[in-house]
PDB file of C-alpha atoms in Angstrom:
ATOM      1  CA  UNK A   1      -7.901 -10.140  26.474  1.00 55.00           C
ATOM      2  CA  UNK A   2      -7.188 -12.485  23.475  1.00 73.00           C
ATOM      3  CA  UNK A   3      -3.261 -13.519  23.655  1.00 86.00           C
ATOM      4  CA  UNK A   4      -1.604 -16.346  22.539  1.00 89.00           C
ATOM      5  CA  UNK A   5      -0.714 -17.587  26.060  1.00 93.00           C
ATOM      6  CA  UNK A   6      -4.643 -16.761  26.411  1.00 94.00           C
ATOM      7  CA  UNK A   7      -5.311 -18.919  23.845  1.00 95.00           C
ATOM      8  CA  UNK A   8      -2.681 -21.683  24.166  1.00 96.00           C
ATOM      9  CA  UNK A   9      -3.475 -21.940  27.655  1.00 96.00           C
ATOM     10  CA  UNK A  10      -7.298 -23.034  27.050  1.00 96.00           C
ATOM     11  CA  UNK A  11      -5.944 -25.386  24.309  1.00 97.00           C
ATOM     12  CA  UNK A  12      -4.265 -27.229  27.035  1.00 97.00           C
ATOM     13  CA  UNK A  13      -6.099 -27.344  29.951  1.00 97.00           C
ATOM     14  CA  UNK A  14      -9.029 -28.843  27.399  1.00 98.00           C
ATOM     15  CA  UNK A  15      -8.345 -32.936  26.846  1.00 98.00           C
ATOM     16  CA  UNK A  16     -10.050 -32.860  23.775  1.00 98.00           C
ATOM     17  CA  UNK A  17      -8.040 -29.602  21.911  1.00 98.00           C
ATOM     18  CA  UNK A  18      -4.708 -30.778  23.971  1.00 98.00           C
ATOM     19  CA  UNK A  19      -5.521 -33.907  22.326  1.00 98.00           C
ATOM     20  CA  UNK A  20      -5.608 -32.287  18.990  1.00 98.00           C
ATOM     21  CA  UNK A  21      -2.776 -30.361  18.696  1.00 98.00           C
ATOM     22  CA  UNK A  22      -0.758 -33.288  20.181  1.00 98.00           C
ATOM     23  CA  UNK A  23      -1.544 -35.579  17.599  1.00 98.00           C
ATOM     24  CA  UNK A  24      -1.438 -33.137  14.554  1.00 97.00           C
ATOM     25  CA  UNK A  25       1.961 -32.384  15.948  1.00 97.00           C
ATOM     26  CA  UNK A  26       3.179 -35.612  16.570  1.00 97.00           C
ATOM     27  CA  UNK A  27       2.220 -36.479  12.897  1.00 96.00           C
ATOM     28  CA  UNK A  28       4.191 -33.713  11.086  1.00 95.00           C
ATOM     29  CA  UNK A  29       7.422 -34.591  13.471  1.00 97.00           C
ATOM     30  CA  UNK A  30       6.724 -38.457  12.542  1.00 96.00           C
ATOM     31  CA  UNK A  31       6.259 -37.888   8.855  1.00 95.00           C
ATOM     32  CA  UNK A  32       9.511 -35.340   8.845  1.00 95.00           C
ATOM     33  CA  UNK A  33      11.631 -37.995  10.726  1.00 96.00           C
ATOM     34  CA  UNK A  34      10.481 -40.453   7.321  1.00 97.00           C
ATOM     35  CA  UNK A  35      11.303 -38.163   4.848  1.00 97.00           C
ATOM     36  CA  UNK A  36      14.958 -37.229   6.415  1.00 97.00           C
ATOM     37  CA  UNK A  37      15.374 -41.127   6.876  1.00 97.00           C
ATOM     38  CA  UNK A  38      14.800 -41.759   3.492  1.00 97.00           C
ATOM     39  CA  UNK A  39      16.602 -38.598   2.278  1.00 97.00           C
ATOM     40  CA  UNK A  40      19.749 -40.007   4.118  1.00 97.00           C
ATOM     41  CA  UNK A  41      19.679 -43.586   2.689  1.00 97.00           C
ATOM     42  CA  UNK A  42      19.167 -41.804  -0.662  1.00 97.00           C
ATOM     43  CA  UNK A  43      22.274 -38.761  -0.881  1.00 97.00           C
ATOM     44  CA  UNK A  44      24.501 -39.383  -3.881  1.00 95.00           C
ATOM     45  CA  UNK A  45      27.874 -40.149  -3.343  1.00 93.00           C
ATOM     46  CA  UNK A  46      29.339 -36.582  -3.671  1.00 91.00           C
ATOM     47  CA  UNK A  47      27.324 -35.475  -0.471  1.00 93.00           C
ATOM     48  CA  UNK A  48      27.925 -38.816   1.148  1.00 92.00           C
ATOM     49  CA  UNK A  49      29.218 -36.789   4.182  1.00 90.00           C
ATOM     50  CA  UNK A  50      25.714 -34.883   4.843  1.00 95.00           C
ATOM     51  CA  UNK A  51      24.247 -37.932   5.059  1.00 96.00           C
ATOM     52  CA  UNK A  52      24.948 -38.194   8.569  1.00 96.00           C
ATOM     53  CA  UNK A  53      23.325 -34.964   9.527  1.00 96.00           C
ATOM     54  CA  UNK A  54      20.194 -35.787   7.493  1.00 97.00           C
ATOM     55  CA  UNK A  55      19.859 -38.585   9.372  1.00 96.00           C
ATOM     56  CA  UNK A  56      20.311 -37.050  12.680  1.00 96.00           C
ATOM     57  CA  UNK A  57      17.504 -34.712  11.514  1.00 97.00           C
ATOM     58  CA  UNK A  58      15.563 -37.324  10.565  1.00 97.00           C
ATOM     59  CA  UNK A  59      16.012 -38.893  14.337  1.00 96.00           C
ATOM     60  CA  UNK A  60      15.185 -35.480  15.979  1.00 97.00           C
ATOM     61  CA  UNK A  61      12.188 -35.335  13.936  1.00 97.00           C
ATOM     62  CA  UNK A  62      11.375 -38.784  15.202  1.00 97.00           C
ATOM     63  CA  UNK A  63      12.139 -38.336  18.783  1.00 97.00           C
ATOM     64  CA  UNK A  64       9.297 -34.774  18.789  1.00 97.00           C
ATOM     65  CA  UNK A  65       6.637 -37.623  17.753  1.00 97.00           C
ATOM     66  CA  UNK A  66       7.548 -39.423  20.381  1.00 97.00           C
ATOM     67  CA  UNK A  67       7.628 -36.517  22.424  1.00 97.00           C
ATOM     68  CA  UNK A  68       3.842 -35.297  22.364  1.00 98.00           C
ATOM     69  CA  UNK A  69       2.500 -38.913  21.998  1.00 97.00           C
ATOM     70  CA  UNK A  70       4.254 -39.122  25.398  1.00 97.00           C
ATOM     71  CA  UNK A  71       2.286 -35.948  26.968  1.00 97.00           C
ATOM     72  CA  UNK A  72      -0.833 -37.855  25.143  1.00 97.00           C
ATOM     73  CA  UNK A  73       0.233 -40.572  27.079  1.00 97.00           C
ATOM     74  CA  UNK A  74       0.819 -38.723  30.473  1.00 96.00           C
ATOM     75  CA  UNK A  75      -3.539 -37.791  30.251  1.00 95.00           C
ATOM     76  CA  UNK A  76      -4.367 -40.844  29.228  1.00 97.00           C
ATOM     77  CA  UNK A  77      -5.316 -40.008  26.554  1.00 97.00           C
ATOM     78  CA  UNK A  78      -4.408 -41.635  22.657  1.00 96.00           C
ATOM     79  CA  UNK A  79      -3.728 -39.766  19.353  1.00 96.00           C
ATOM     80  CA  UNK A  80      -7.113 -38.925  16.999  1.00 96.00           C
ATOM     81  CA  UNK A  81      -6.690 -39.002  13.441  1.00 94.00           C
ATOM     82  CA  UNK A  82      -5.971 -35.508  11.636  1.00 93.00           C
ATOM     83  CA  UNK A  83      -8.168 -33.933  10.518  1.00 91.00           C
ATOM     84  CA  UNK A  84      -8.893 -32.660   6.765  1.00 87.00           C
ATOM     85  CA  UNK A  85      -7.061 -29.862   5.752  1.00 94.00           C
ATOM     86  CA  UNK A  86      -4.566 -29.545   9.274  1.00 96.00           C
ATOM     87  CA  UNK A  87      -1.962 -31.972   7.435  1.00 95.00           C
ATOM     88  CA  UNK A  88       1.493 -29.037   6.517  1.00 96.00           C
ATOM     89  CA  UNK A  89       3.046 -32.019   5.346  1.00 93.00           C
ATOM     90  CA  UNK A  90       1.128 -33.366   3.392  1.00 92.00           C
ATOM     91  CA  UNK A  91      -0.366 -30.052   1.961  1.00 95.00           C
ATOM     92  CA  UNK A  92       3.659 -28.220   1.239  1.00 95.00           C
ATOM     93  CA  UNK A  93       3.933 -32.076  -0.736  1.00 93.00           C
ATOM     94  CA  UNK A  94       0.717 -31.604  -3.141  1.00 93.00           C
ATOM     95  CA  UNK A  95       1.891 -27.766  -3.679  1.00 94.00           C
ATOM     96  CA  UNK A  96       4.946 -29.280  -5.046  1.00 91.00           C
ATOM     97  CA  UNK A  97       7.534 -28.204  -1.911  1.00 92.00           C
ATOM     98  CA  UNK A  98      10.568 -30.307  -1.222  1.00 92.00           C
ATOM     99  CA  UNK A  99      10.829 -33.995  -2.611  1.00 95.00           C
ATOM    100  CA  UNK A 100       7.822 -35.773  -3.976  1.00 93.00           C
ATOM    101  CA  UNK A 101       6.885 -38.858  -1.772  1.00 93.00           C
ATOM    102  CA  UNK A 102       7.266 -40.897  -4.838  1.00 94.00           C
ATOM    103  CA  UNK A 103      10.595 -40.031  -5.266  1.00 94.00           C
ATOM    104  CA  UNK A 104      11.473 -40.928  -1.774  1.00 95.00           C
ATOM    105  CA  UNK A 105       9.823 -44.286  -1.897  1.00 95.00           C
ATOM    106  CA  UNK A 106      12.139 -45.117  -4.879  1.00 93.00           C
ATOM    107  CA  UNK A 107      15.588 -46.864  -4.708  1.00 89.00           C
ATOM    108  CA  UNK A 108      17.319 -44.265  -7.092  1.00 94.00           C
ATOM    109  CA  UNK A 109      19.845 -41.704  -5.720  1.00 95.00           C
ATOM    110  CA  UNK A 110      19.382 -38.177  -5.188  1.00 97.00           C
ATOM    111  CA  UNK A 111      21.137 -35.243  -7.592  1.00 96.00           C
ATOM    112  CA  UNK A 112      22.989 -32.717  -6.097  1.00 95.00           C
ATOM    113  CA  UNK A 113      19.674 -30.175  -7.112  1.00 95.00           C
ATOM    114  CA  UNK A 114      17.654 -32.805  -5.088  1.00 97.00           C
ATOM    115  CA  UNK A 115      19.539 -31.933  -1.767  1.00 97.00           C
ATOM    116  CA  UNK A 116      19.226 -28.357  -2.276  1.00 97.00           C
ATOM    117  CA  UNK A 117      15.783 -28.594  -3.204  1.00 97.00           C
ATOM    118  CA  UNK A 118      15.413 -30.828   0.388  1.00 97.00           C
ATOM    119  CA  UNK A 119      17.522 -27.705   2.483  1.00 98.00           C
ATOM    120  CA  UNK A 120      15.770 -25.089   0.739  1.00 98.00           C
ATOM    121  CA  UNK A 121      12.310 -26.511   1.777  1.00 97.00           C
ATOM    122  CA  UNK A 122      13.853 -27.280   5.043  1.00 97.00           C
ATOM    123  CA  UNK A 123      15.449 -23.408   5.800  1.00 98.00           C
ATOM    124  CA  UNK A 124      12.033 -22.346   4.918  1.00 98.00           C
ATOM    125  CA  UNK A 125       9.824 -24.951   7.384  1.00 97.00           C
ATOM    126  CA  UNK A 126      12.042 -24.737  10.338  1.00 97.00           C
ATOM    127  CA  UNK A 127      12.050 -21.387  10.000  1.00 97.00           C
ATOM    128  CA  UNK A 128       8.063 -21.675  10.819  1.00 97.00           C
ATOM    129  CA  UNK A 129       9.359 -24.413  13.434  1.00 97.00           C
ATOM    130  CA  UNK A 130      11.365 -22.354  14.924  1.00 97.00           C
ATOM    131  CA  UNK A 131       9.146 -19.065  15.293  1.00 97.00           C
ATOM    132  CA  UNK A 132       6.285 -21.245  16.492  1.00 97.00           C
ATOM    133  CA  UNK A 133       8.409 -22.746  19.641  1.00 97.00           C
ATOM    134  CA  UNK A 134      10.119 -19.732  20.386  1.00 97.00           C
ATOM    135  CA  UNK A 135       6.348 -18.389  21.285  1.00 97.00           C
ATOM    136  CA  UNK A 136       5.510 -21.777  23.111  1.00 97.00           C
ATOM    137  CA  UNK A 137       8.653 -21.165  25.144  1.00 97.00           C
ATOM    138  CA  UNK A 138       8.415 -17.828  26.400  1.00 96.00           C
ATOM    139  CA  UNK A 139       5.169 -18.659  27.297  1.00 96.00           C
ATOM    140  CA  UNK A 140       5.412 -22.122  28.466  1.00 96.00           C
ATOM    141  CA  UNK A 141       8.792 -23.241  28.958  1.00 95.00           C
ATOM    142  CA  UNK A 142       8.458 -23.099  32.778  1.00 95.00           C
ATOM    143  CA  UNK A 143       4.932 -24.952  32.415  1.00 95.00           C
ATOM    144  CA  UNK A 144       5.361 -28.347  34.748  1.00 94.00           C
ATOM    145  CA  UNK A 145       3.740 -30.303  32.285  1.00 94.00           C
ATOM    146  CA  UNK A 146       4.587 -29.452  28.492  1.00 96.00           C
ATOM    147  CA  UNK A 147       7.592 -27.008  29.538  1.00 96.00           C
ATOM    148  CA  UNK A 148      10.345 -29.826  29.272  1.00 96.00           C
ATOM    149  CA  UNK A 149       9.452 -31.109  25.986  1.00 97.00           C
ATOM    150  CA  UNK A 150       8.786 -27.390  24.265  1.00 97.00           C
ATOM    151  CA  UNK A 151      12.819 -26.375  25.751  1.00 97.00           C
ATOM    152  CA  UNK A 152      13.740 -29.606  23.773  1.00 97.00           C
ATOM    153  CA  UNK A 153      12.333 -29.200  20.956  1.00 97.00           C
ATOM    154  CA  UNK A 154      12.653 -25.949  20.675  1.00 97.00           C
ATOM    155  CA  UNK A 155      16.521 -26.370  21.055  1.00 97.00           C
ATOM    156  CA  UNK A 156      16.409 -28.705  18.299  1.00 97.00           C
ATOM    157  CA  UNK A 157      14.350 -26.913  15.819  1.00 97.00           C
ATOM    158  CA  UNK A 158      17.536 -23.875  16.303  1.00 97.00           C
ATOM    159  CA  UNK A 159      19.812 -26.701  15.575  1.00 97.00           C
ATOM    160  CA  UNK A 160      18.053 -27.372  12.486  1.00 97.00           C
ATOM    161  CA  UNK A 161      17.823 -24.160  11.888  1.00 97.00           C
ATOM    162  CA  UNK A 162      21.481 -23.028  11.965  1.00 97.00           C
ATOM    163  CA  UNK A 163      22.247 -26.457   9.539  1.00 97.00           C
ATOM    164  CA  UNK A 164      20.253 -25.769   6.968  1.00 98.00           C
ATOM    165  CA  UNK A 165      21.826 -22.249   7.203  1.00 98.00           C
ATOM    166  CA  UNK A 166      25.294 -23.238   6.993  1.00 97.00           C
ATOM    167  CA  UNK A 167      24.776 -25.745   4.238  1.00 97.00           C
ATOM    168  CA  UNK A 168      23.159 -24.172   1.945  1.00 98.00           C
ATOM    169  CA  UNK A 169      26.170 -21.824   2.589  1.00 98.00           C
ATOM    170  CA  UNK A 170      28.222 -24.247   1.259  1.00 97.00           C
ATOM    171  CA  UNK A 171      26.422 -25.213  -1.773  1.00 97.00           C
ATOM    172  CA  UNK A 172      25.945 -21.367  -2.579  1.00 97.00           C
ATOM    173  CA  UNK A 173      29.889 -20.799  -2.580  1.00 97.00           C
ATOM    174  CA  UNK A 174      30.197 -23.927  -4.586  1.00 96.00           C
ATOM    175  CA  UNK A 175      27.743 -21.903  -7.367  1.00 96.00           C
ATOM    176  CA  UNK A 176      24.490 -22.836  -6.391  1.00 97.00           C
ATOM    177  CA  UNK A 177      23.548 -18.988  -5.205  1.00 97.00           C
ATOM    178  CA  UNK A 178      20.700 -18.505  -7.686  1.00 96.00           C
ATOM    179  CA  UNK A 179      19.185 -21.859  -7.846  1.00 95.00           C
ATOM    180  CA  UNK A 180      19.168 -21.909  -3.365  1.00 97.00           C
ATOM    181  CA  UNK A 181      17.614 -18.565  -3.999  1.00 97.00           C
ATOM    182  CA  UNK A 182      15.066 -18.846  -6.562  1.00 97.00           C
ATOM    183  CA  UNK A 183      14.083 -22.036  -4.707  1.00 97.00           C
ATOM    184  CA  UNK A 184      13.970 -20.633  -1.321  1.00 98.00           C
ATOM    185  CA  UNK A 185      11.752 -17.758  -2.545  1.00 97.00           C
ATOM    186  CA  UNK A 186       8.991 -20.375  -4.617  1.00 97.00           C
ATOM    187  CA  UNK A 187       8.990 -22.607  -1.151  1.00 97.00           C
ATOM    188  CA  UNK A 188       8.290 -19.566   0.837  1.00 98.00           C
ATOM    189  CA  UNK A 189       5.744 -18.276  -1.112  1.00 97.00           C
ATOM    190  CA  UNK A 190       3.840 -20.797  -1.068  1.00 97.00           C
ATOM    191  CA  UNK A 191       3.930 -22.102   2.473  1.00 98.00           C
ATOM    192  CA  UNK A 192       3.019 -18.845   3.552  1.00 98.00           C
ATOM    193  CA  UNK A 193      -0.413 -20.090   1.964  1.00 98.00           C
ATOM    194  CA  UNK A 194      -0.093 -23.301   3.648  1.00 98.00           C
ATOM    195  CA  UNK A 195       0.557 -22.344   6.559  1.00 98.00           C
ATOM    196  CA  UNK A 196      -2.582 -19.951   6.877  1.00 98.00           C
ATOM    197  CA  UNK A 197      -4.634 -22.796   5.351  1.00 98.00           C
ATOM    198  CA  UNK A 198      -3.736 -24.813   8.171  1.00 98.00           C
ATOM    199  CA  UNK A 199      -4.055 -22.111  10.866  1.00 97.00           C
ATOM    200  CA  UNK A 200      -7.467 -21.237   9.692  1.00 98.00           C
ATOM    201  CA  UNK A 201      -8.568 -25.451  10.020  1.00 98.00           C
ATOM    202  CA  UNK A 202      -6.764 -25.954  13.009  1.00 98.00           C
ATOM    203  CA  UNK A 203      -8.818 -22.988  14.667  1.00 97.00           C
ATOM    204  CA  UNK A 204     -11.817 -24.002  12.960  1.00 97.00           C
ATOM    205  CA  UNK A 205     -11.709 -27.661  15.043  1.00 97.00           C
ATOM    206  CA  UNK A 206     -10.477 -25.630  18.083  1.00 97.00           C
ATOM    207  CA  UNK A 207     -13.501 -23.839  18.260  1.00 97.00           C
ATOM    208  CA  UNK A 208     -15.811 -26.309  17.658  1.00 97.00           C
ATOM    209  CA  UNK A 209     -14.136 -28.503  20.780  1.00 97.00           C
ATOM    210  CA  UNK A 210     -13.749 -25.304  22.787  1.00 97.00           C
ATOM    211  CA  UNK A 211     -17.309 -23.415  21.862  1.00 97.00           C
ATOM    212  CA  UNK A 212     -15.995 -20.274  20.630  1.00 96.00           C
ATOM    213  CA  UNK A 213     -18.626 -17.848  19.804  1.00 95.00           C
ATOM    214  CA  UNK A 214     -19.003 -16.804  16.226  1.00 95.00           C
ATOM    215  CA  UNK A 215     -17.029 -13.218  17.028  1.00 95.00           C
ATOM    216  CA  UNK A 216     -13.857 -15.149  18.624  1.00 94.00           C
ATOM    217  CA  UNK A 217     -13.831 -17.490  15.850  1.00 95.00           C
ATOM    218  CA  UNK A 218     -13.974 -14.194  13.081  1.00 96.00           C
ATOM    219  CA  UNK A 219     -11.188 -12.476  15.471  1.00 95.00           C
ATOM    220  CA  UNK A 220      -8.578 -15.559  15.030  1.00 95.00           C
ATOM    221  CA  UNK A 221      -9.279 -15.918  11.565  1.00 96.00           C
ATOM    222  CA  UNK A 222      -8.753 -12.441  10.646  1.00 96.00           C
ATOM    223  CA  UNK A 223      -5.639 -12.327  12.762  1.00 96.00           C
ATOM    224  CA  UNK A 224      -4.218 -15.614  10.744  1.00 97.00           C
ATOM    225  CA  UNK A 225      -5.398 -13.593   7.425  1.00 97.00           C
ATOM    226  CA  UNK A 226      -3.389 -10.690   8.969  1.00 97.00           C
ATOM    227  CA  UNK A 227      -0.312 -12.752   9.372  1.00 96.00           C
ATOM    228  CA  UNK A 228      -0.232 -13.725   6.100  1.00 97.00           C
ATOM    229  CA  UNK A 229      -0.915 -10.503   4.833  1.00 97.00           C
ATOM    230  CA  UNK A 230       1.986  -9.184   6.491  1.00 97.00           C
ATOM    231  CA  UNK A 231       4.319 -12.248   5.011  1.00 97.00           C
ATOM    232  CA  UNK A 232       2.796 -12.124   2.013  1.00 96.00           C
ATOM    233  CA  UNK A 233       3.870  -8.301   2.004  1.00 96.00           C
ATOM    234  CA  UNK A 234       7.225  -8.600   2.542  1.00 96.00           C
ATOM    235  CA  UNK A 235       7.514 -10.761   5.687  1.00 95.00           C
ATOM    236  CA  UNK A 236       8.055 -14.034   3.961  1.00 96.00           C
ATOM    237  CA  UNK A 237      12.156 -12.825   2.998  1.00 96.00           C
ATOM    238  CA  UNK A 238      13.192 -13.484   6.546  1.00 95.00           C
ATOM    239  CA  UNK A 239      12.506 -17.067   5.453  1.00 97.00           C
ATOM    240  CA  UNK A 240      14.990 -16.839   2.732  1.00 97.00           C
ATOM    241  CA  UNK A 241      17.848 -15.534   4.104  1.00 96.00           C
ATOM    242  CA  UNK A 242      21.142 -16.838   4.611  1.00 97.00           C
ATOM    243  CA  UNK A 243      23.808 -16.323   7.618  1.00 96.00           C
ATOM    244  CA  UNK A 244      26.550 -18.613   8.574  1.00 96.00           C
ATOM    245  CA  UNK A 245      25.299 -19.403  12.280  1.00 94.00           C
ATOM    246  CA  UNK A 246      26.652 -19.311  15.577  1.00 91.00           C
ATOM    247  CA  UNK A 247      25.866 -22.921  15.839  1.00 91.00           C
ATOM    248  CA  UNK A 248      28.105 -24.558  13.675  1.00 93.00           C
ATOM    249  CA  UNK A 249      28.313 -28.399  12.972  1.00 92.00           C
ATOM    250  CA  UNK A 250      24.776 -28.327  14.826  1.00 93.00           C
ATOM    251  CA  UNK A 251      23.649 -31.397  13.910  1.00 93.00           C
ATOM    252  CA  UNK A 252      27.195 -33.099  13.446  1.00 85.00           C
ATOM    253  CA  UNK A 253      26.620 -35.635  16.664  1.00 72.00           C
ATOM    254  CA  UNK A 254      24.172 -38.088  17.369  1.00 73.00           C
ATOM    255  CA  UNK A 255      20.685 -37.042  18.179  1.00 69.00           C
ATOM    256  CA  UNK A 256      19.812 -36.341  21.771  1.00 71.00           C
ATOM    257  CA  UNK A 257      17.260 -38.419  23.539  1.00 74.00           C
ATOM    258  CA  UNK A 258      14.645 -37.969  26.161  1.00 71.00           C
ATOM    259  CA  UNK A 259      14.259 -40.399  27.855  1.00 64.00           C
ATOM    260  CA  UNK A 260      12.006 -38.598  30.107  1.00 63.00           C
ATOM    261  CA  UNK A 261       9.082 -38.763  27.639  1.00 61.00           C
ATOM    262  CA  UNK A 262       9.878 -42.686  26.813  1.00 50.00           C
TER     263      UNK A 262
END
């Protein structure tokens, strides 16, 4: 029976596909930990004091790279370049989604509309984040060898979560409601599409490393078509929405380390 412990499960035990998703992870975490960095350095003066949590999300960000080049490291094995069409990063940047590179690379400061635009794209992404290691931890947070580091992260990514909740909070009682929300619903829309671009590539080089037959191939795909069918439906709003957390503060500390995966 297909699952996705099933299918998670033969990802891993495979060097080659554990290999994979370790390094196309790693790289999104790595390239989010830039972006927050230079976000930070780059916060106008009226939000000086969210600078400090930007950064700490940058440094979480960071630290996940670290994190599954470290379970790379444990198999001996090094990170393989990603492949065409598996980059979310790169792929939300050329759809237009959160701050242009260009911008970031640039010594001018952010507007105010800059850091929403940054927390709307980042409600809607770690939403994603979040959803994604949720799954990996029911199914593999007691796993001896990847359970650690998918409780961490997965702690994390809820942390990011509930601050990007509880900001944009504050910007929408400052009058900011419809730009956070017309914003949040254009970045949602569209990573929806990403996202299932990326599922269907991702699967596309599992298969090949793994030998899928042609009907297991067609069965993922359609199910990733499904799930966007389903958020393209109507499913994509709980990406939008806005709650003032139980975490609050989440990220107002420094960022935890592991030293475990060092």
């Amino acid at each position: 029976m297909l699952s996705a412990r099933s299918l998670f499960r033969e990802i891993f035990d495979n060097d080659e596909s554990f290999r994979l998703f370790c390094s196309i992870a790693a790289s999104g975490e790595t390239q989010g930990g830039w972006e927050n960095g230079r976000i930070a350095a780059l916060v106008p003066e009226s939000q000086r004091p969210l600078a400090a949590k930007i950064a700490r999300h940058g440094a979480d960000e960071d630290k996940h790279g670290r994190i599954f080049n470290a379970l790379l490291r444990k198999r001996g094995l090094e990170p393989v370049e990603i492949p065409h069409g598996t980059d979310y990063t790169m792929l939300l940047e050329r759809h237009g989604i959160g701050l242009a590179h260009d911008k970031l690379r640039a010594d001018e400061p952010l507007t105010e509309q800059d850091v929403i635009t940054y927390l709307a794209h980042s409600r809607v992404t770690e939403q994603r984040a979040a959803d994604q290691m949720h799954m990996l931890r029911k199914h593999f947070g007691d796993d001896p060898e990847v359970g650690r580091a998918v409780q961490m992260i997965c702690n994390d990514e809820d942390n990011h979560l509930a601050y990007c909740h509880e900001e944009l909070l504050r910007f929408a009682h400052a009058g900011h409601g419809r730009a956070i929300q017309r914003t949040l619903r254009e970045c949602a829309l569209v990573e929806i599409g990403v996202h299932r671009d990326v599922g269907l590539a991702v699967m596309e080089r599992m298969g090949r490393i793994l030998g899928w037959s042609p009907t297991r191939a067609r069965t993922l795909a359609a199910g990733i078509h499904s799930l966007h069918g389903f958020e393209r439906m109507g499913g994509w709003r709980r990406m939008v929405s806005l709650k003032m957390p139980q975490r609050r503060d989440a990220l107002g500390g420094p960022a935890a380390s592991a030293p475990e995966f060092a």
